[in-house]
Short mmCIF file of C-alpha atoms in Angstrom, two decimals:
data_model
loop_
_atom_site.label_atom_id
_atom_site.label_comp_id
_atom_site.label_asym_id
_atom_site.label_seq_id
_atom_site.Cartn_x
_atom_site.Cartn_y
_atom_site.Cartn_z
CA MET A 1 -2.87 10.03 36.24
CA ASP A 2 -3.53 6.44 35.09
CA PRO A 3 -5.90 5.47 32.24
CA GLU A 4 -8.49 3.79 34.48
CA THR A 5 -8.86 6.83 36.75
CA THR A 6 -9.08 9.18 33.78
CA LEU A 7 -11.78 7.05 32.12
CA SER A 8 -13.79 6.97 35.35
CA GLU A 9 -13.69 10.76 35.62
CA LEU A 10 -14.58 11.05 31.93
CA ARG A 11 -17.68 8.88 32.43
CA GLU A 12 -18.80 11.09 35.30
CA PHE A 13 -18.26 14.22 33.22
CA CYS A 14 -20.31 12.83 30.32
CA ALA A 15 -23.03 11.34 32.55
CA GLU A 16 -23.80 14.78 33.97
CA ARG A 17 -24.53 16.02 30.45
CA LEU A 18 -25.78 12.94 28.56
CA GLY A 19 -27.25 10.72 31.25
CA ALA A 20 -25.58 7.56 32.52
CA GLU A 21 -26.66 5.16 29.78
CA LEU A 22 -25.79 7.30 26.75
CA ALA A 23 -22.58 8.45 28.46
CA ALA A 24 -21.48 4.84 28.94
CA ARG A 25 -22.08 4.07 25.25
CA PHE A 26 -20.36 7.26 24.17
CA VAL A 27 -17.28 6.79 26.38
CA ALA A 28 -16.95 3.26 25.01
CA LEU A 29 -15.87 4.96 21.76
CA ALA A 30 -12.89 6.63 23.50
CA ARG A 31 -9.42 5.54 22.42
CA PRO A 32 -6.14 6.22 24.22
CA GLY A 33 -3.96 8.77 22.48
CA PHE A 34 -1.35 11.47 22.95
CA ALA A 35 -1.19 15.18 22.29
CA LEU A 36 2.13 15.88 20.54
CA THR A 37 3.77 19.21 21.27
CA ALA A 38 7.31 20.56 20.95
CA ALA A 39 9.56 19.29 23.74
CA GLY A 40 11.98 21.23 25.87
CA PRO A 41 15.29 19.74 27.14
CA GLY A 42 14.68 16.32 28.72
CA GLU A 43 10.93 16.33 27.97
CA ALA A 44 10.78 14.24 24.80
CA ALA A 45 8.83 10.97 24.70
CA GLY A 46 11.84 8.83 23.83
CA HIS A 47 12.72 9.29 20.16
CA SER A 48 9.29 10.68 19.19
CA ARG A 49 9.64 13.63 16.83
CA PHE A 50 8.59 15.36 13.66
CA GLY A 51 11.17 15.30 10.85
CA GLY A 52 14.85 14.47 11.10
CA ARG A 53 16.38 11.24 9.84
CA ALA A 54 14.73 7.83 9.90
CA LEU A 55 15.62 5.32 12.62
CA LEU A 56 15.66 1.94 10.87
CA GLU A 57 17.19 -1.45 11.49
CA PRO A 58 20.28 -2.09 9.32
CA GLY A 59 19.38 -3.62 5.99
CA THR A 60 15.82 -2.22 5.94
CA PRO A 61 15.05 -0.96 2.42
CA TRP A 62 14.12 2.70 2.16
CA PRO A 63 10.45 2.87 1.06
CA ALA A 64 9.61 4.16 -2.40
CA PHE A 65 6.60 4.78 -4.63
CA GLU A 66 6.96 3.96 -8.31
CA GLY A 67 10.72 3.94 -7.74
CA PHE A 68 10.78 7.41 -6.14
CA PRO A 69 11.99 7.59 -2.50
CA LEU A 70 9.48 8.62 0.13
CA SER A 71 10.33 11.20 2.80
CA LEU A 72 10.35 10.70 6.55
CA LEU A 73 7.71 12.84 8.25
CA ALA A 74 7.77 11.61 11.84
CA ILE A 75 8.79 8.96 14.37
CA LEU A 76 6.75 7.61 17.29
CA ASP A 77 8.59 5.80 20.10
CA THR A 78 5.98 3.25 21.19
CA ASP A 79 8.21 1.96 23.99
CA ALA A 80 7.80 5.36 25.67
CA LEU A 81 4.04 5.43 24.93
CA ALA A 82 3.23 1.81 25.85
CA PRO A 83 2.01 2.30 29.46
CA TRP A 84 -1.02 4.31 28.27
CA LEU A 85 -1.82 2.07 25.27
CA GLY A 86 -2.44 -1.17 27.17
CA ASP A 87 -2.57 -4.20 24.88
CA LEU A 88 -3.19 -2.17 21.71
CA LEU A 89 0.11 -3.28 20.17
CA PRO A 90 2.72 -5.91 21.12
CA ALA A 91 5.38 -5.14 23.72
CA GLY A 92 8.71 -4.17 22.19
CA THR A 93 7.20 -2.75 18.99
CA GLY A 94 9.78 0.04 19.25
CA LEU A 95 9.95 2.91 16.78
CA LEU A 96 7.41 3.69 14.08
CA ASN A 97 8.81 5.63 11.10
CA PHE A 98 6.16 7.48 9.08
CA PHE A 99 6.90 8.12 5.39
CA TYR A 100 5.06 9.92 2.60
CA LEU A 101 5.75 11.11 -0.94
CA ASP A 102 6.73 14.77 -0.58
CA SER A 103 5.33 16.49 -3.64
CA ASP A 104 4.28 19.78 -2.02
CA SER A 105 6.95 21.22 0.26
CA GLU A 106 9.40 23.91 -0.84
CA GLN A 107 12.22 21.35 -0.92
CA CYS A 108 10.40 18.62 -2.84
CA ASP A 109 12.01 17.24 -5.96
CA PRO A 110 10.17 18.37 -9.14
CA ALA A 111 9.98 14.75 -10.23
CA ALA A 112 7.92 13.93 -7.13
CA PHE A 113 5.39 16.61 -8.07
CA ALA A 114 5.17 15.18 -11.59
CA LEU A 115 4.73 11.67 -10.22
CA ALA A 116 1.94 12.72 -7.86
CA ALA A 117 0.16 14.52 -10.71
CA LYS A 118 -0.06 11.24 -12.65
CA PHE A 119 -2.37 9.65 -10.12
CA VAL A 120 -5.99 10.54 -9.48
CA GLY A 121 -6.68 10.45 -5.75
CA ASN A 122 -4.22 8.59 -3.59
CA GLU A 123 -2.44 5.26 -3.76
CA PRO A 124 -1.85 3.12 -0.63
CA GLN A 125 1.91 2.96 -1.21
CA VAL A 126 2.29 6.76 -1.26
CA GLY A 127 2.53 6.48 2.53
CA ARG A 128 4.31 3.83 4.58
CA VAL A 129 4.94 2.98 8.25
CA ILE A 130 8.06 1.00 9.10
CA ALA A 131 8.72 -0.35 12.59
CA ALA A 132 12.21 -0.76 14.05
CA ARG A 133 13.22 -2.38 17.34
CA SER A 134 14.71 0.31 19.54
CA ALA A 135 17.83 -1.65 20.43
CA HIS A 136 18.66 -2.24 16.75
CA ALA A 137 17.56 1.02 15.10
CA VAL A 138 20.19 3.39 13.71
CA GLU A 139 19.94 6.82 12.14
CA THR A 140 19.70 6.23 8.41
CA THR A 141 20.90 8.56 5.68
CA PRO A 142 18.05 9.25 3.25
CA PRO A 143 18.56 8.62 -0.46
CA ALA A 144 18.87 11.44 -2.94
CA ARG A 145 15.61 13.26 -3.79
CA SER A 146 14.07 12.40 -0.41
CA SER A 147 13.18 15.49 1.65
CA VAL A 148 14.59 15.93 5.16
CA PHE A 149 12.61 18.19 7.51
CA ALA A 150 14.05 20.00 10.50
CA PRO A 151 13.57 17.75 13.57
CA VAL A 152 11.21 18.78 16.37
CA SER A 153 11.21 16.47 19.41
CA TRP A 154 7.79 15.78 20.92
CA VAL A 155 6.28 15.72 24.37
CA ALA A 156 3.50 13.09 24.34
CA SER A 157 0.74 14.03 26.81
CA PRO A 158 -1.67 11.09 27.33
CA GLY A 159 -5.45 11.28 27.21
CA PHE A 160 -8.45 9.91 25.34
CA ALA A 161 -9.66 10.84 21.86
CA PHE A 162 -13.18 10.57 20.46
CA PRO A 163 -14.37 10.31 16.87
CA ASP A 164 -14.67 13.54 14.91
CA PRO A 165 -18.35 14.68 14.88
CA TRP A 166 -18.58 13.68 11.20
CA ASP A 167 -17.02 10.23 11.71
CA ARG A 168 -19.03 7.17 10.66
CA ALA A 169 -18.25 5.60 14.03
CA TYR A 170 -21.31 7.44 15.42
CA ASP A 171 -23.59 5.47 13.11
CA THR A 172 -23.40 2.63 15.65
CA LEU A 173 -24.21 4.82 18.67
CA GLU A 174 -27.74 4.33 19.98
CA LEU A 175 -28.96 7.75 21.10
CA GLY A 176 -32.05 6.56 22.97
CA PRO A 177 -35.80 7.08 22.43
CA GLU A 178 -35.69 10.81 23.23
CA ALA A 179 -33.54 11.70 20.20
CA ASP A 180 -35.35 13.36 17.29
CA ASP A 181 -34.89 12.68 13.58
CA MET A 182 -32.26 15.42 13.16
CA ALA A 183 -30.19 13.98 16.02
CA ARG A 184 -30.33 10.53 14.45
CA LEU A 185 -29.30 11.97 11.09
CA MET A 186 -26.20 13.62 12.60
CA PRO A 187 -25.48 11.77 15.87
CA GLY A 188 -21.95 13.13 16.25
CA ILE A 189 -23.13 16.73 15.97
CA HIS A 190 -25.97 15.98 18.41
CA ILE A 191 -23.53 14.64 21.01
CA GLU A 192 -21.24 17.63 20.49
CA ASP A 193 -24.15 20.02 21.13
CA LEU A 194 -25.02 18.27 24.40
CA LEU A 195 -21.49 18.19 25.78
CA THR A 196 -20.95 21.69 27.11
CA GLU A 197 -17.48 22.53 28.44
CA TRP A 198 -16.11 19.71 26.25
CA PRO A 199 -12.59 21.18 26.02
CA GLN A 200 -12.32 20.94 29.84
CA ARG A 201 -13.13 17.22 29.99
CA PRO A 202 -10.79 14.80 31.83
CA GLY A 203 -8.19 13.34 29.47
CA ALA A 204 -8.61 16.02 26.80
CA LEU A 205 -5.91 16.05 24.12
CA GLY A 206 -4.99 19.69 23.59
CA SER A 207 -3.11 19.45 20.31
CA GLU A 208 -3.79 19.12 16.59
CA ASP A 209 -0.86 16.69 16.26
CA ILE A 210 -2.00 13.42 17.83
CA ALA A 211 -0.63 9.90 18.19
CA PHE A 212 -3.14 7.02 18.12
CA GLY A 213 -6.65 7.95 19.32
CA TRP A 214 -9.03 9.04 16.53
CA PRO A 215 -8.40 11.29 13.51
CA ALA A 216 -9.96 14.74 13.18
CA PHE A 217 -11.10 16.25 9.87
CA PRO A 218 -11.01 20.05 9.66
CA THR A 219 -12.63 19.96 6.23
CA GLY A 220 -15.70 18.20 7.63
CA SER A 221 -14.87 15.22 5.43
CA SER A 222 -13.58 11.76 6.36
CA PRO A 223 -10.38 9.78 5.77
CA TRP A 224 -9.69 8.68 2.23
CA MET A 225 -9.62 4.86 2.18
CA PRO A 226 -8.56 2.61 -0.71
CA ASP A 227 -11.11 0.41 -2.46
CA GLY A 228 -13.94 1.56 -0.23
CA GLU A 229 -12.51 -0.02 2.94
CA ASP A 230 -14.39 0.70 6.17
CA PRO A 231 -12.29 3.19 8.16
CA ASN A 232 -13.74 1.81 11.38
CA LEU A 233 -11.85 -1.44 10.76
CA HIS A 234 -8.64 0.63 10.91
CA HIS A 235 -6.94 2.13 13.93
CA HIS A 236 -5.51 5.62 13.80
CA LEU A 237 -1.73 5.90 14.24
CA LEU A 238 -0.72 9.51 13.67
CA GLN A 239 -2.25 12.87 12.78
CA LEU A 240 -0.11 15.77 11.57
CA SER A 241 -1.79 19.14 11.22
CA SER A 242 -0.92 21.68 8.56
CA ARG A 243 2.56 23.17 8.83
CA ASN A 244 4.11 26.02 6.90
CA GLU A 245 7.07 23.81 6.00
CA TRP A 246 4.95 21.26 4.19
CA HIS A 247 1.37 20.78 3.03
CA ILE A 248 0.67 17.17 2.15
CA GLY A 249 -2.47 15.10 2.21
CA GLY A 250 -5.83 16.66 1.52
CA ASP A 251 -6.95 20.19 0.85
CA GLY A 252 -7.09 20.72 4.60
CA GLY A 253 -3.34 20.11 4.75
CA TRP A 254 -3.78 17.48 7.47
CA MET A 255 -2.24 14.04 7.21
CA HIS A 256 -3.15 10.75 8.87
CA TRP A 257 -1.81 7.23 8.90
CA SER A 258 -3.85 4.21 9.96
CA THR A 259 -3.65 0.44 9.85
CA PRO A 260 -6.15 -2.43 10.20
CA THR A 261 -6.78 -3.00 13.90
CA GLU A 262 -6.05 -6.70 13.62
CA ALA A 263 -2.68 -5.95 12.01
CA LEU A 264 -1.83 -3.39 14.70
CA ARG A 265 -2.46 -5.88 17.49
CA ALA A 266 -0.17 -8.34 15.69
CA GLY A 267 2.57 -5.73 15.24
CA ASP A 268 2.25 -5.87 11.45
CA PHE A 269 2.65 -2.41 9.88
CA SER A 270 3.00 -3.60 6.29
CA ARG A 271 -0.71 -2.85 5.78
CA ALA A 272 -0.55 0.68 7.17
CA ILE A 273 -1.70 3.40 4.78
CA SER A 274 -1.82 7.15 4.56
CA THR A 275 -5.38 8.42 5.07
CA PRO A 276 -5.40 12.17 4.32
CA ASP A 277 -8.25 14.51 5.11
CA ILE A 278 -9.89 15.55 1.82
CA TRP A 279 -12.76 17.76 0.68
#
């Protein structure tokens, strides 16, 4: 199914439960995304996967924080995902390598744990996103002390994501004159209560690991952002749910990466940051 048809069906679904006007405003918040699940033979979305070795262009420096090498967590193959993303990012963006300081997994270097303990909260450079053109990228041997996780290739099933019920994005949603004070205080929760059968909606993303779209926060919190930046000026890139092999990010064990929307549209990932879910 194509994005336009899915959005049309989604509007109809929401209009039956919210009314046409509120449904139109609500669906305007939808962002294209992908549910990431383990792939069988021949099912993978290009080179998209959790773990494994980085795919970088020759000569690209391995990212580090305070001199300590970061660890590769995942790769998204945007060439394989591009048809559903429209003009969200430039054609030929290629592979996105997602890095983070592994200070929590069973294989982490003790020095990484000590380094992380020195900092209160999070630092932007603890997580990095590095793009590589597909035709030039090569599998890159990680430096010593960088963790390497067992690779899991991903199927990327397209759909549309909406803000988490606690997301500040709902602050801009006009609920209409019928809404009471409690609904206006928690507009995301109000919408969630009205949308019965929500998991069966057209374009639903049935996975806790998601590419693009919007982030979810199992702790009921919000993404940590440096220097008080507005998270709604950023676009979500990747969400990794808690795994037994590693627990990084917030207390919920979920990890996100995002980047300013203007930078994403320009293909600039130097400003991408890790935005973990925290209590």
